Structure formats: structure tokens, C-alpha cells
Amino acid sequence: STVERWATSFRSGDADVTDISRPGRQVTANNSENIALIESTIMEDKCITVNQLEQRMEISSGAIDTILTTELGYPSICGKWVPHKLSENQRLARLNIAKKLLETNENCDSRHLTEIIIGDET
């Protein structure tokens, strides 16, 4: 029935596919004040959980998750919130480590390298 309504609407010339605004509560938790407060809280304690932030900030866990991932770009890695962007020194350090690993395993046969990375099956 929905497809039929859409087809009728398109035939009558209504080709607008944008959503119609609906009544409901405005999103107020994702404001600059909350974003700055969450970021400063994370800088103080990188092991803080979403539940702890929810209790401290008194906003929903969904809003906190949106602020952390979308607004601040922080993924959760090993239970810590960390900035996703690396500094130039961090990128160079990663590059040097990768080069050393490749140089170390350059003369090894491919079977030896896969055993190091994967480990044995026991």
C-alpha cells in the first residue's frame, strides 16, 4: 500500500523525496556546551564509560555516543576513548615500526611470516 501511495504521488507530479518535518522533541543534547564538557571530561579520565558520562551529564547514552563518535570523532579502543587523528610524530613512529617489521621478515619465507602473525593452531 505504501508503494502504491508513492507511485500515485509521483504520477501526480509530486517528486519531492525529502522528509516532511514531524512534531517531536528537538535534539538539545548535542550542543556546543555539552560537547566541550564531554571532551574535557574524557581528557581528564580516558577510561570513563558512557554510563558514567550519562550519570554525570544527565543526558541520554545515545546522545553521548553521538557526541563521542560523530562530533568528536573518538572511537573506543581497548576501553579508552582516544582521538582518532594522529599527530605527525605518531604517524612517523608507526611508519618506522612497520618498516622495521618488514625489514626483519624480509629474508624469511612466507610460511614463517604467517606463523608469526597467525600463531600455531593449537
PDB file of C-alpha atoms in Angstrom:
ATOM      1  CA  SER A   1       0.000   0.000   0.000  1.00  0.00           C
ATOM      2  CA  THR A   2       2.888   2.384   0.704  1.00  0.00           C
ATOM      3  CA  VAL A   3       4.415   1.765  -2.706  1.00  0.00           C
ATOM      4  CA  GLU A   4       1.046   2.406  -4.327  1.00  0.00           C
ATOM      5  CA  ARG A   5       0.769   5.737  -2.495  1.00  0.00           C
ATOM      6  CA  TRP A   6       4.280   6.681  -3.611  1.00  0.00           C
ATOM      7  CA  ALA A   7       3.533   5.712  -7.226  1.00  0.00           C
ATOM      8  CA  THR A   8       0.296   7.750  -7.198  1.00  0.00           C
ATOM      9  CA  SER A   9       2.136  10.692  -5.669  1.00  0.00           C
ATOM     10  CA  PHE A  10       4.882  10.557  -8.309  1.00  0.00           C
ATOM     11  CA  ARG A  11       2.343  10.280 -11.139  1.00  0.00           C
ATOM     12  CA  SER A  12       0.554  13.385  -9.873  1.00  0.00           C
ATOM     13  CA  GLY A  13       3.807  15.336 -10.134  1.00  0.00           C
ATOM     14  CA  ASP A  14       4.981  15.257  -6.526  1.00  0.00           C
ATOM     15  CA  ALA A  15       8.597  14.161  -6.992  1.00  0.00           C
ATOM     16  CA  ASP A  16       9.816  15.556  -3.687  1.00  0.00           C
ATOM     17  CA  VAL A  17      11.533  12.780  -1.715  1.00  0.00           C
ATOM     18  CA  THR A  18      12.623  14.822   1.305  1.00  0.00           C
ATOM     19  CA  ASP A  19      11.203  14.008   4.700  1.00  0.00           C
ATOM     20  CA  ILE A  20       8.305  16.044   5.976  1.00  0.00           C
ATOM     21  CA  SER A  21       9.049  17.697   9.279  1.00  0.00           C
ATOM     22  CA  ARG A  22       7.353  15.863  12.101  1.00  0.00           C
ATOM     23  CA  PRO A  23       6.374  17.019  15.545  1.00  0.00           C
ATOM     24  CA  GLY A  24       8.576  15.817  18.336  1.00  0.00           C
ATOM     25  CA  ARG A  25      11.173  16.785  20.795  1.00  0.00           C
ATOM     26  CA  GLN A  26      14.047  18.859  19.496  1.00  0.00           C
ATOM     27  CA  VAL A  27      17.552  17.479  19.823  1.00  0.00           C
ATOM     28  CA  THR A  28      19.074  19.645  22.526  1.00  0.00           C
ATOM     29  CA  ALA A  29      21.784  17.427  23.983  1.00  0.00           C
ATOM     30  CA  ASN A  30      24.180  17.855  21.051  1.00  0.00           C
ATOM     31  CA  ASN A  31      25.024  21.468  21.773  1.00  0.00           C
ATOM     32  CA  SER A  32      28.472  23.036  21.930  1.00  0.00           C
ATOM     33  CA  GLU A  33      28.384  23.269  25.744  1.00  0.00           C
ATOM     34  CA  ASN A  34      27.796  19.518  26.197  1.00  0.00           C
ATOM     35  CA  ILE A  35      30.355  18.668  23.519  1.00  0.00           C
ATOM     36  CA  ALA A  36      33.032  20.766  25.234  1.00  0.00           C
ATOM     37  CA  LEU A  37      32.137  19.347  28.658  1.00  0.00           C
ATOM     38  CA  ILE A  38      32.302  15.741  27.438  1.00  0.00           C
ATOM     39  CA  GLU A  39      35.620  16.372  25.710  1.00  0.00           C
ATOM     40  CA  SER A  40      37.172  17.909  28.819  1.00  0.00           C
ATOM     41  CA  THR A  41      35.832  15.044  30.968  1.00  0.00           C
ATOM     42  CA  ILE A  42      37.407  12.497  28.627  1.00  0.00           C
ATOM     43  CA  MET A  43      40.738  14.340  28.677  1.00  0.00           C
ATOM     44  CA  GLU A  44      40.706  14.062  32.470  1.00  0.00           C
ATOM     45  CA  ASP A  45      39.766  10.358  32.520  1.00  0.00           C
ATOM     46  CA  LYS A  46      40.144   8.415  29.262  1.00  0.00           C
ATOM     47  CA  CYS A  47      38.735   5.235  30.861  1.00  0.00           C
ATOM     48  CA  ILE A  48      35.365   6.793  31.688  1.00  0.00           C
ATOM     49  CA  THR A  49      32.372   4.806  30.456  1.00  0.00           C
ATOM     50  CA  VAL A  50      29.301   6.045  28.610  1.00  0.00           C
ATOM     51  CA  ASN A  51      27.192   5.125  31.671  1.00  0.00           C
ATOM     52  CA  GLN A  52      29.390   7.268  33.912  1.00  0.00           C
ATOM     53  CA  LEU A  53      29.147  10.159  31.443  1.00  0.00           C
ATOM     54  CA  GLU A  54      25.381   9.676  31.312  1.00  0.00           C
ATOM     55  CA  GLN A  55      25.094   9.945  35.098  1.00  0.00           C
ATOM     56  CA  ARG A  56      27.452  12.910  35.296  1.00  0.00           C
ATOM     57  CA  MET A  57      25.974  14.856  32.358  1.00  0.00           C
ATOM     58  CA  GLU A  58      22.308  13.816  32.857  1.00  0.00           C
ATOM     59  CA  ILE A  59      21.766  13.239  29.125  1.00  0.00           C
ATOM     60  CA  SER A  60      20.971  10.003  27.310  1.00  0.00           C
ATOM     61  CA  SER A  61      23.603   7.441  26.413  1.00  0.00           C
ATOM     62  CA  GLY A  62      22.568   7.718  22.752  1.00  0.00           C
ATOM     63  CA  ALA A  63      23.286  11.452  22.753  1.00  0.00           C
ATOM     64  CA  ILE A  64      26.630  10.854  24.461  1.00  0.00           C
ATOM     65  CA  ASP A  65      27.531   8.172  21.929  1.00  0.00           C
ATOM     66  CA  THR A  66      26.623  10.525  19.066  1.00  0.00           C
ATOM     67  CA  ILE A  67      28.745  13.298  20.550  1.00  0.00           C
ATOM     68  CA  LEU A  68      31.702  10.958  21.077  1.00  0.00           C
ATOM     69  CA  THR A  69      31.659   9.305  17.671  1.00  0.00           C
ATOM     70  CA  THR A  70      30.163  11.895  15.330  1.00  0.00           C
ATOM     71  CA  GLU A  71      31.016  15.256  16.859  1.00  0.00           C
ATOM     72  CA  LEU A  72      34.383  14.447  18.462  1.00  0.00           C
ATOM     73  CA  GLY A  73      35.448  11.510  16.275  1.00  0.00           C
ATOM     74  CA  TYR A  74      36.594   9.375  19.222  1.00  0.00           C
ATOM     75  CA  PRO A  75      36.461   5.619  18.742  1.00  0.00           C
ATOM     76  CA  SER A  76      36.572   3.393  21.808  1.00  0.00           C
ATOM     77  CA  ILE A  77      39.815   1.435  21.715  1.00  0.00           C
ATOM     78  CA  CYS A  78      40.512  -1.112  24.449  1.00  0.00           C
ATOM     79  CA  GLY A  79      38.042   0.583  26.758  1.00  0.00           C
ATOM     80  CA  LYS A  80      39.588   4.051  26.351  1.00  0.00           C
ATOM     81  CA  TRP A  81      38.269   6.987  24.362  1.00  0.00           C
ATOM     82  CA  VAL A  82      41.065   8.274  22.175  1.00  0.00           C
ATOM     83  CA  PRO A  83      41.279  10.930  19.470  1.00  0.00           C
ATOM     84  CA  HIS A  84      41.226   9.320  16.043  1.00  0.00           C
ATOM     85  CA  LYS A  85      43.637  11.786  14.447  1.00  0.00           C
ATOM     86  CA  LEU A  86      47.335  11.064  14.859  1.00  0.00           C
ATOM     87  CA  SER A  87      49.997  13.712  15.144  1.00  0.00           C
ATOM     88  CA  GLU A  88      52.807  13.839  12.601  1.00  0.00           C
ATOM     89  CA  ASN A  89      55.243  12.266  15.130  1.00  0.00           C
ATOM     90  CA  GLN A  90      52.828   9.413  15.822  1.00  0.00           C
ATOM     91  CA  ARG A  91      52.418   8.730  12.095  1.00  0.00           C
ATOM     92  CA  LEU A  92      56.209   8.701  11.584  1.00  0.00           C
ATOM     93  CA  ALA A  93      56.659   6.351  14.551  1.00  0.00           C
ATOM     94  CA  ARG A  94      54.094   3.932  13.098  1.00  0.00           C
ATOM     95  CA  LEU A  95      55.773   4.111   9.701  1.00  0.00           C
ATOM     96  CA  ASN A  96      59.209   3.377  11.194  1.00  0.00           C
ATOM     97  CA  ILE A  97      57.894   0.413  13.182  1.00  0.00           C
ATOM     98  CA  ALA A  98      56.178  -1.031  10.104  1.00  0.00           C
ATOM     99  CA  LYS A  99      59.379  -0.639   8.060  1.00  0.00           C
ATOM    100  CA  LYS A 100      61.442  -2.377  10.769  1.00  0.00           C
ATOM    101  CA  LEU A 101      58.978  -5.278  10.890  1.00  0.00           C
ATOM    102  CA  LEU A 102      59.120  -5.657   7.116  1.00  0.00           C
ATOM    103  CA  GLU A 103      62.933  -5.498   7.105  1.00  0.00           C
ATOM    104  CA  THR A 104      63.147  -8.083   9.891  1.00  0.00           C
ATOM    105  CA  ASN A 105      60.948 -10.524   7.994  1.00  0.00           C
ATOM    106  CA  GLU A 106      62.254  -9.704   4.512  1.00  0.00           C
ATOM    107  CA  ASN A 107      64.560 -12.738   4.303  1.00  0.00           C
ATOM    108  CA  CYS A 108      62.078 -15.165   5.858  1.00  0.00           C
ATOM    109  CA  ASP A 109      59.946 -17.457   3.757  1.00  0.00           C
ATOM    110  CA  SER A 110      56.246 -16.618   3.613  1.00  0.00           C
ATOM    111  CA  ARG A 111      55.259 -19.631   5.771  1.00  0.00           C
ATOM    112  CA  HIS A 112      57.408 -18.365   8.633  1.00  0.00           C
ATOM    113  CA  LEU A 113      55.810 -14.908   8.440  1.00  0.00           C
ATOM    114  CA  THR A 114      52.236 -16.284   8.552  1.00  0.00           C
ATOM    115  CA  GLU A 115      53.092 -18.423  11.574  1.00  0.00           C
ATOM    116  CA  ILE A 116      54.331 -15.339  13.413  1.00  0.00           C
ATOM    117  CA  ILE A 117      51.232 -13.318  12.605  1.00  0.00           C
ATOM    118  CA  ILE A 118      48.613 -16.059  12.975  1.00  0.00           C
ATOM    119  CA  GLY A 119      50.280 -18.360  15.518  1.00  0.00           C
ATOM    120  CA  ASP A 120      50.032 -22.105  15.617  1.00  0.00           C
ATOM    121  CA  GLU A 121      46.683 -23.881  15.526  1.00  0.00           C
ATOM    122  CA  THR A 122      46.913 -25.471  18.980  1.00  0.00           C
TER     123      THR A 122
END
